[in-house]
Tab-separated table of C-alpha atoms and ligand atoms in Angstrom:
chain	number	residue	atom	x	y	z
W	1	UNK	CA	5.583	8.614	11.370
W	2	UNK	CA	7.222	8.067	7.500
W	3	UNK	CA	8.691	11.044	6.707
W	4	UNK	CA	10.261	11.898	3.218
W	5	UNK	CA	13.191	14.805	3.092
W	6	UNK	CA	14.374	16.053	0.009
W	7	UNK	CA	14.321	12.738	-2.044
W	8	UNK	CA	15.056	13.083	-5.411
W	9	UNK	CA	15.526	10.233	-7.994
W	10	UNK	CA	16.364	9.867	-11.575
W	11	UNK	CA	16.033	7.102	-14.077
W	12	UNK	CA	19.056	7.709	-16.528
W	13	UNK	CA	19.046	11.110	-17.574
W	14	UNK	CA	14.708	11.615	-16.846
W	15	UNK	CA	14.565	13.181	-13.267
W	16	UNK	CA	11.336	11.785	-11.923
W	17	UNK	CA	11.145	13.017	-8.202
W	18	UNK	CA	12.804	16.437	-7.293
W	19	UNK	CA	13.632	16.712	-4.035
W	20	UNK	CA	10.017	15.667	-2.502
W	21	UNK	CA	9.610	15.930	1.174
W	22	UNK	CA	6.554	14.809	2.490
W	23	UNK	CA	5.252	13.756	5.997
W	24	UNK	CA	2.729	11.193	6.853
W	25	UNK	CA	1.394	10.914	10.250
W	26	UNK	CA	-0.197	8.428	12.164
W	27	UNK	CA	-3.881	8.085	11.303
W	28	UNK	CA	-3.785	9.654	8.098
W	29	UNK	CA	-5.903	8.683	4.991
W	30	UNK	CA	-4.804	10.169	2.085
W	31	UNK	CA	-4.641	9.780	-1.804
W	32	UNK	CA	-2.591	10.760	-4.539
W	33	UNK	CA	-3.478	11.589	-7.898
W	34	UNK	CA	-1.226	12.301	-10.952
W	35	UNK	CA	-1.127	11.361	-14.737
W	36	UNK	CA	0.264	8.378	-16.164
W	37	UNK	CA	3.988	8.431	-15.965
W	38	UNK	CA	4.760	11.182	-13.458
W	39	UNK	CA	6.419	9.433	-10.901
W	40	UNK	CA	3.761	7.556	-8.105
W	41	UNK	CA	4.537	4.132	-8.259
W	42	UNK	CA	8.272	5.182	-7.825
W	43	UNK	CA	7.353	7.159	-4.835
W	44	UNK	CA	4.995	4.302	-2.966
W	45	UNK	CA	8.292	2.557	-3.703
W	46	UNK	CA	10.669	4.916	-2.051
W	47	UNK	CA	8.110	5.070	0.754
W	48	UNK	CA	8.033	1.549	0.915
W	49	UNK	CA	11.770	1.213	1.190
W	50	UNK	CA	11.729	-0.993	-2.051
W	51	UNK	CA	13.897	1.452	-4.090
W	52	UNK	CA	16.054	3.870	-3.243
W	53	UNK	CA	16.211	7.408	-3.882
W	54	UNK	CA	19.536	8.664	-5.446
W	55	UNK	CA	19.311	11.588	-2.473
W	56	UNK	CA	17.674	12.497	0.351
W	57	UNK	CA	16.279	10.541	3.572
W	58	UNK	CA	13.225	8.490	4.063
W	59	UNK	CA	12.621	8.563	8.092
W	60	UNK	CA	10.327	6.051	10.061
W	61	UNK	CA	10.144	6.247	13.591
W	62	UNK	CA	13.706	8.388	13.998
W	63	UNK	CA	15.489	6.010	11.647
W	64	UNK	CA	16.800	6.320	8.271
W	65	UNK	CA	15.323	3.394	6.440
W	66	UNK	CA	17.598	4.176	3.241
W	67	UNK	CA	20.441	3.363	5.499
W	68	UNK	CA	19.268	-0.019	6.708
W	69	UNK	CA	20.247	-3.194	5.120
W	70	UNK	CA	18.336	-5.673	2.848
W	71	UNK	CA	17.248	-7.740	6.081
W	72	UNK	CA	16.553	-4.575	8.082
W	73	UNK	CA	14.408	-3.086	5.324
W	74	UNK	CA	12.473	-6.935	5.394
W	75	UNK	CA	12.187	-6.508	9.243
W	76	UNK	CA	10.289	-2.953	8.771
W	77	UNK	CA	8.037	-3.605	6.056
W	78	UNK	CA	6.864	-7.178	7.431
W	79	UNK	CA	5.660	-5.156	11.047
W	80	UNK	CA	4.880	-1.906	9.412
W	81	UNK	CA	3.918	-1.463	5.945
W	82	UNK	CA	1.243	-3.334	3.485
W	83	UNK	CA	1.558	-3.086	-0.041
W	84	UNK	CA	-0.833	-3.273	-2.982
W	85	UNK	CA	1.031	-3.470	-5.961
W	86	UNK	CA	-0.258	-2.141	-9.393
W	87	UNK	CA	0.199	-5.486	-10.839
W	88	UNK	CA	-0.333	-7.077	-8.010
W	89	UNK	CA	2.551	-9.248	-7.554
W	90	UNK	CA	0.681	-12.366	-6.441
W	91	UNK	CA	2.118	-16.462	-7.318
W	92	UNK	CA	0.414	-17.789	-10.006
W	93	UNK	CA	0.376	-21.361	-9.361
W	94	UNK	CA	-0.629	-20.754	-5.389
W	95	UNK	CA	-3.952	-20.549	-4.004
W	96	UNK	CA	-6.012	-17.431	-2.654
W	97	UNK	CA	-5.322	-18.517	0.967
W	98	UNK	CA	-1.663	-18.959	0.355
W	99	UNK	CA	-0.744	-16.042	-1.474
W	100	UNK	CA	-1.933	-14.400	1.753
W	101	UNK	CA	-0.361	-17.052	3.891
W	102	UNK	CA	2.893	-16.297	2.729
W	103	UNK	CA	2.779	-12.556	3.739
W	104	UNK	CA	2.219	-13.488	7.362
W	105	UNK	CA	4.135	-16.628	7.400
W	106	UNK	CA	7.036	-15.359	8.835
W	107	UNK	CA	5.393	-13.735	11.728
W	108	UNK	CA	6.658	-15.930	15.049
W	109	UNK	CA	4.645	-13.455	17.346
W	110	UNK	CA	1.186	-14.617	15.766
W	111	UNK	CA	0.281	-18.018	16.497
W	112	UNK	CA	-0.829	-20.048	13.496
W	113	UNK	CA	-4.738	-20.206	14.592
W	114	UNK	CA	-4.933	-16.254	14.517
W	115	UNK	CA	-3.055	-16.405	11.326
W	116	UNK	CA	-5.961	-18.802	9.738
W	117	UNK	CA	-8.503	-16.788	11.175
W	118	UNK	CA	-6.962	-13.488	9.950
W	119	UNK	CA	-6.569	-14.671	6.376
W	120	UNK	CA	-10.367	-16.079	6.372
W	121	UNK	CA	-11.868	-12.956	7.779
W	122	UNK	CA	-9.672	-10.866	5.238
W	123	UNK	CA	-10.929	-12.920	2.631
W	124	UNK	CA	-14.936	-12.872	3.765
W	125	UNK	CA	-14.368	-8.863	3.878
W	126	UNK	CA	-12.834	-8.828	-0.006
W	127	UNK	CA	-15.628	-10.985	-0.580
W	128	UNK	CA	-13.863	-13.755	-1.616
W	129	UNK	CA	-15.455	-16.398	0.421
W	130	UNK	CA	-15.442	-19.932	-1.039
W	131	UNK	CA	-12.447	-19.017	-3.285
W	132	UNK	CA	-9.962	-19.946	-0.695
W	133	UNK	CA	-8.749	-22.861	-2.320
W	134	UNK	CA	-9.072	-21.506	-5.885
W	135	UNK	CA	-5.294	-20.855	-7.833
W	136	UNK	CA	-4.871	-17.072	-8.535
W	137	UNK	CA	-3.855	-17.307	-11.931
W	138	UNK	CA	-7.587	-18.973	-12.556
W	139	UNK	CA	-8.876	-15.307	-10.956
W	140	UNK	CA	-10.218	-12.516	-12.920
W	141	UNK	CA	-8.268	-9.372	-13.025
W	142	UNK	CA	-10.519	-7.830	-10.195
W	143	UNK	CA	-10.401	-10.660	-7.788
W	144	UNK	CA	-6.808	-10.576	-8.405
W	145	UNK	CA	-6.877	-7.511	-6.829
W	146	UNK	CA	-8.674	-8.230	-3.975
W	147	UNK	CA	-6.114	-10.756	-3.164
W	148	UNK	CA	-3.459	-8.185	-2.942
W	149	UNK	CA	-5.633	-5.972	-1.104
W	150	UNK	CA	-6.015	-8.937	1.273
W	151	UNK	CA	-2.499	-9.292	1.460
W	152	UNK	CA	-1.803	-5.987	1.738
W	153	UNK	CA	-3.842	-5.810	5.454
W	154	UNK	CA	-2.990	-9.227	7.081
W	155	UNK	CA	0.107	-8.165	8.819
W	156	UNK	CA	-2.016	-5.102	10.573
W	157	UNK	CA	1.126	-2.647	9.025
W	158	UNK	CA	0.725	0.992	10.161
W	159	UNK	CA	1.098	2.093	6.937
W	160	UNK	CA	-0.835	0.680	3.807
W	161	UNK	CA	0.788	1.825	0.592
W	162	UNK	CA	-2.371	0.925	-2.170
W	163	UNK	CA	-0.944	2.039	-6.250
W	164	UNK	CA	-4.286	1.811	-7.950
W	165	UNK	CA	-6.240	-0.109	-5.453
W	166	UNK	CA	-9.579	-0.087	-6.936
W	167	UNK	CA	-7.974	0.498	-10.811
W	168	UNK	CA	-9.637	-3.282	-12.126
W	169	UNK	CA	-12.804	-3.075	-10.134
W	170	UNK	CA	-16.676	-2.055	-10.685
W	171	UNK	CA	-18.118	0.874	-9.140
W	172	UNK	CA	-19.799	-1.584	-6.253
W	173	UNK	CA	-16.874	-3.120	-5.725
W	174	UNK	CA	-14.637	-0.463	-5.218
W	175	UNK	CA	-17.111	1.438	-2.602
W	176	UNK	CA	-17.112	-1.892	-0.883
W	177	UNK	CA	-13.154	-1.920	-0.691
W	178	UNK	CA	-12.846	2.082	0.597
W	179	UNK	CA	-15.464	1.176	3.108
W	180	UNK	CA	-12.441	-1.206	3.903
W	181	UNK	CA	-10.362	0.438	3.895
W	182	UNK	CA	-12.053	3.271	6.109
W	183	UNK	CA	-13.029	0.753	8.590
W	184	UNK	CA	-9.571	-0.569	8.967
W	185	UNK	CA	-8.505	2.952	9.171
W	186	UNK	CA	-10.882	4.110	11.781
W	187	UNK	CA	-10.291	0.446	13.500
W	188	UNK	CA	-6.815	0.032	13.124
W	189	UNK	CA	-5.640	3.399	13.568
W	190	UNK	CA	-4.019	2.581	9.746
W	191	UNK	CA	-2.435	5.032	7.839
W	192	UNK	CA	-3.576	4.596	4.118
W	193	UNK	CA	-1.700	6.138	0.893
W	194	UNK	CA	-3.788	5.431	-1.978
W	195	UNK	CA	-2.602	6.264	-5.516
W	196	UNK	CA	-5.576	6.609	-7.542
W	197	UNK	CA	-6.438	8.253	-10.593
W	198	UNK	CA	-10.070	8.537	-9.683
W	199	UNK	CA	-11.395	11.548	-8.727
W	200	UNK	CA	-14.342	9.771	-6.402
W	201	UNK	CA	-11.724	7.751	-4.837
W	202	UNK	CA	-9.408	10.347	-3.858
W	203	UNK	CA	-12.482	12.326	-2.569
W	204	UNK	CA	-12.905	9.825	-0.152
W	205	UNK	CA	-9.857	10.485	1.317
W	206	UNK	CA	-9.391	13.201	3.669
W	207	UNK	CA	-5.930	14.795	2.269
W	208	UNK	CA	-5.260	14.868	-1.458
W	209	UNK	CA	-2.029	15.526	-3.040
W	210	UNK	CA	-1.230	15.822	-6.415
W	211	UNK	CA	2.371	14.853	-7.905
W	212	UNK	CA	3.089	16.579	-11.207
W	213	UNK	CA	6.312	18.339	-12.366
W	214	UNK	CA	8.534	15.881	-9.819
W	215	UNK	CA	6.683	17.960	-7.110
W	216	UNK	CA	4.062	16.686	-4.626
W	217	UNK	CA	1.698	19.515	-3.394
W	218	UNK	CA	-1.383	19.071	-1.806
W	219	UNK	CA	-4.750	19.757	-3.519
W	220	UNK	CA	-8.026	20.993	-2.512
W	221	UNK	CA	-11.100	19.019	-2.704
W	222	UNK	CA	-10.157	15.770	0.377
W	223	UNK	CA	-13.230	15.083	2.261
W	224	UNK	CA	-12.745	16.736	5.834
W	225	UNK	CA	-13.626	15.095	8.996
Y	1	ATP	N1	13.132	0.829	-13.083
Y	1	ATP	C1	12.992	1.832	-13.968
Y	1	ATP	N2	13.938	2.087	-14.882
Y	1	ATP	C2	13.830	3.101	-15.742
Y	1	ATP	N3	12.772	3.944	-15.797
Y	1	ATP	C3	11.799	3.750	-14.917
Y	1	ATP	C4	11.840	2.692	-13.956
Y	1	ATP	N4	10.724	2.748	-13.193
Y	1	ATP	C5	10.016	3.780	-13.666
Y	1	ATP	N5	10.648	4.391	-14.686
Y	1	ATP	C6	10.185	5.581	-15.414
Y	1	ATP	O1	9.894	6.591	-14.465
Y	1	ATP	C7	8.684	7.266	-14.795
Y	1	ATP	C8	7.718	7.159	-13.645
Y	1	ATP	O2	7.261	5.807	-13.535
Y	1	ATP	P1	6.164	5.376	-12.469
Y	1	ATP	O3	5.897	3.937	-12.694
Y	1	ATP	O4	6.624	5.781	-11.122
Y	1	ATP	O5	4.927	6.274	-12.915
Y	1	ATP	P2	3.399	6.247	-12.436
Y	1	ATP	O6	3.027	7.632	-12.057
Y	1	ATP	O7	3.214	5.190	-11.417
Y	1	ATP	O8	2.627	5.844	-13.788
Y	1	ATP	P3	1.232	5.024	-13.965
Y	1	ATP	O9	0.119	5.948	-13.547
Y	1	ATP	O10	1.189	4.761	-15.438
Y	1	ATP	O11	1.321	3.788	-13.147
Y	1	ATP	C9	8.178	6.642	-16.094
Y	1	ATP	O12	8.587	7.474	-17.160
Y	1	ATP	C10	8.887	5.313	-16.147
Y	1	ATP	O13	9.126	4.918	-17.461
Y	2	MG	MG1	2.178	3.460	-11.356
């Protein structure tokens, strides 16, 4: 389905990502682990058609997404792809229900009563309930998170692209969200890339790979089916 060839990128003279390929299918749930620095968040990003690699392709559905332009790359990630962002990326001065709102307000294929009911339901499963109304920047780190993880699944994408999903959250908490996660998977059909550096959360997954030396290779130890 997303399909990586040969993309390479460098950040003034640091190579980061050496010509990675990498295919993700439909239905996959995978994870991938790596220290501090190595490269992840600029590959989700790549992935996500949010920066570009300085070579190679980046292929979803038979199209080169590295080709498309700013509006085109808008078009695709609205239908396809949900993002949680390391730091979230949410609007301070907005509420719970809007920072969601605004991910799946440009949707003209979704009425507006299965967009309330979407956002609600999201919001019950991050259990968030009652916070609605309450402005994100009066949040705790972890419920911040749970907003973007809310966000990240309203739009139904194909792919979710998660960069430290679970990094601000309790033990309980996090099970609850890769149960989630799984469900939506399972449900859904979604295809989940989690960056994690938690070895129990990338043992939920069912392929782990492990990016180190601008490679990505895949690593034992993903739960099978
Ligand atoms: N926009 C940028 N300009 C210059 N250097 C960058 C930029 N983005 C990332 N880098 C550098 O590229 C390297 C990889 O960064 P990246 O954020 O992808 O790592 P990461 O694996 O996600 O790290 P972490 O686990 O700490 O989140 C780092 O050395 C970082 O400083
Ligand atoms: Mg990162």
């Amino acid at each position: 389905m997303l399909t990586l060839k040969q993309i390479s990128k460098t950040y003034g003279n640091q190579e980061v990502l050496g010509q990675i390929s990498f295919e993700l299918g439909e239905e996959e749930f995978v994870s991938i682990i790596g220290k501090s620095g190595v490269g992840k968040t600029t590959l989700l990003s790549i992935m996500a058609g949010l920066v570009s690699p300085d070579s190679g392709k980046v292929i979803f559905s038979n199209s080169d997404i590295t080709r498309y332009s700013e509006e085109q790359l808008a078009g695709f990630r609205l239908k396809n792809i949900g993002i949680v962002f390391q730091d979230f990326k949410l609007i301070p001065s907005l509420s719970v229900f809007d920072n969601i709102y605004l991910a799946i307000y440009p949707r003209k294929d979704i009425d507006e009563k299965e967009k309330n009911k979407r956002i609600l339901d999201l919001i019950d499963q991050v259990g968030l309930s009652g916070k609605e109304n309450k402005c994100v920047d009066n949040l705790s780190g972890g419920e911040k998170q749970r907003v973007a993880i809310a966000r990240s699944l309203v739009n139904r994408p194909k792919i979710v692209l998660a960069d430290e999903p679970t990094g601000n959250l309790d033990e309980a908490t996090s099970d609850k969200i890769m149960n989630l996660f799984e469900s939506l998977h399972k449900k859904y059909s979604t295809t989940f890339v989690i960056v994690t550096h938690e070895k129990d959360i990338a043992k939920k997954t069912k392929k782990v790979y492990q990016l180190s030396n601008r490679r990505l290779s895949p690593v034992k130890g993903g739960k099978t089916e």
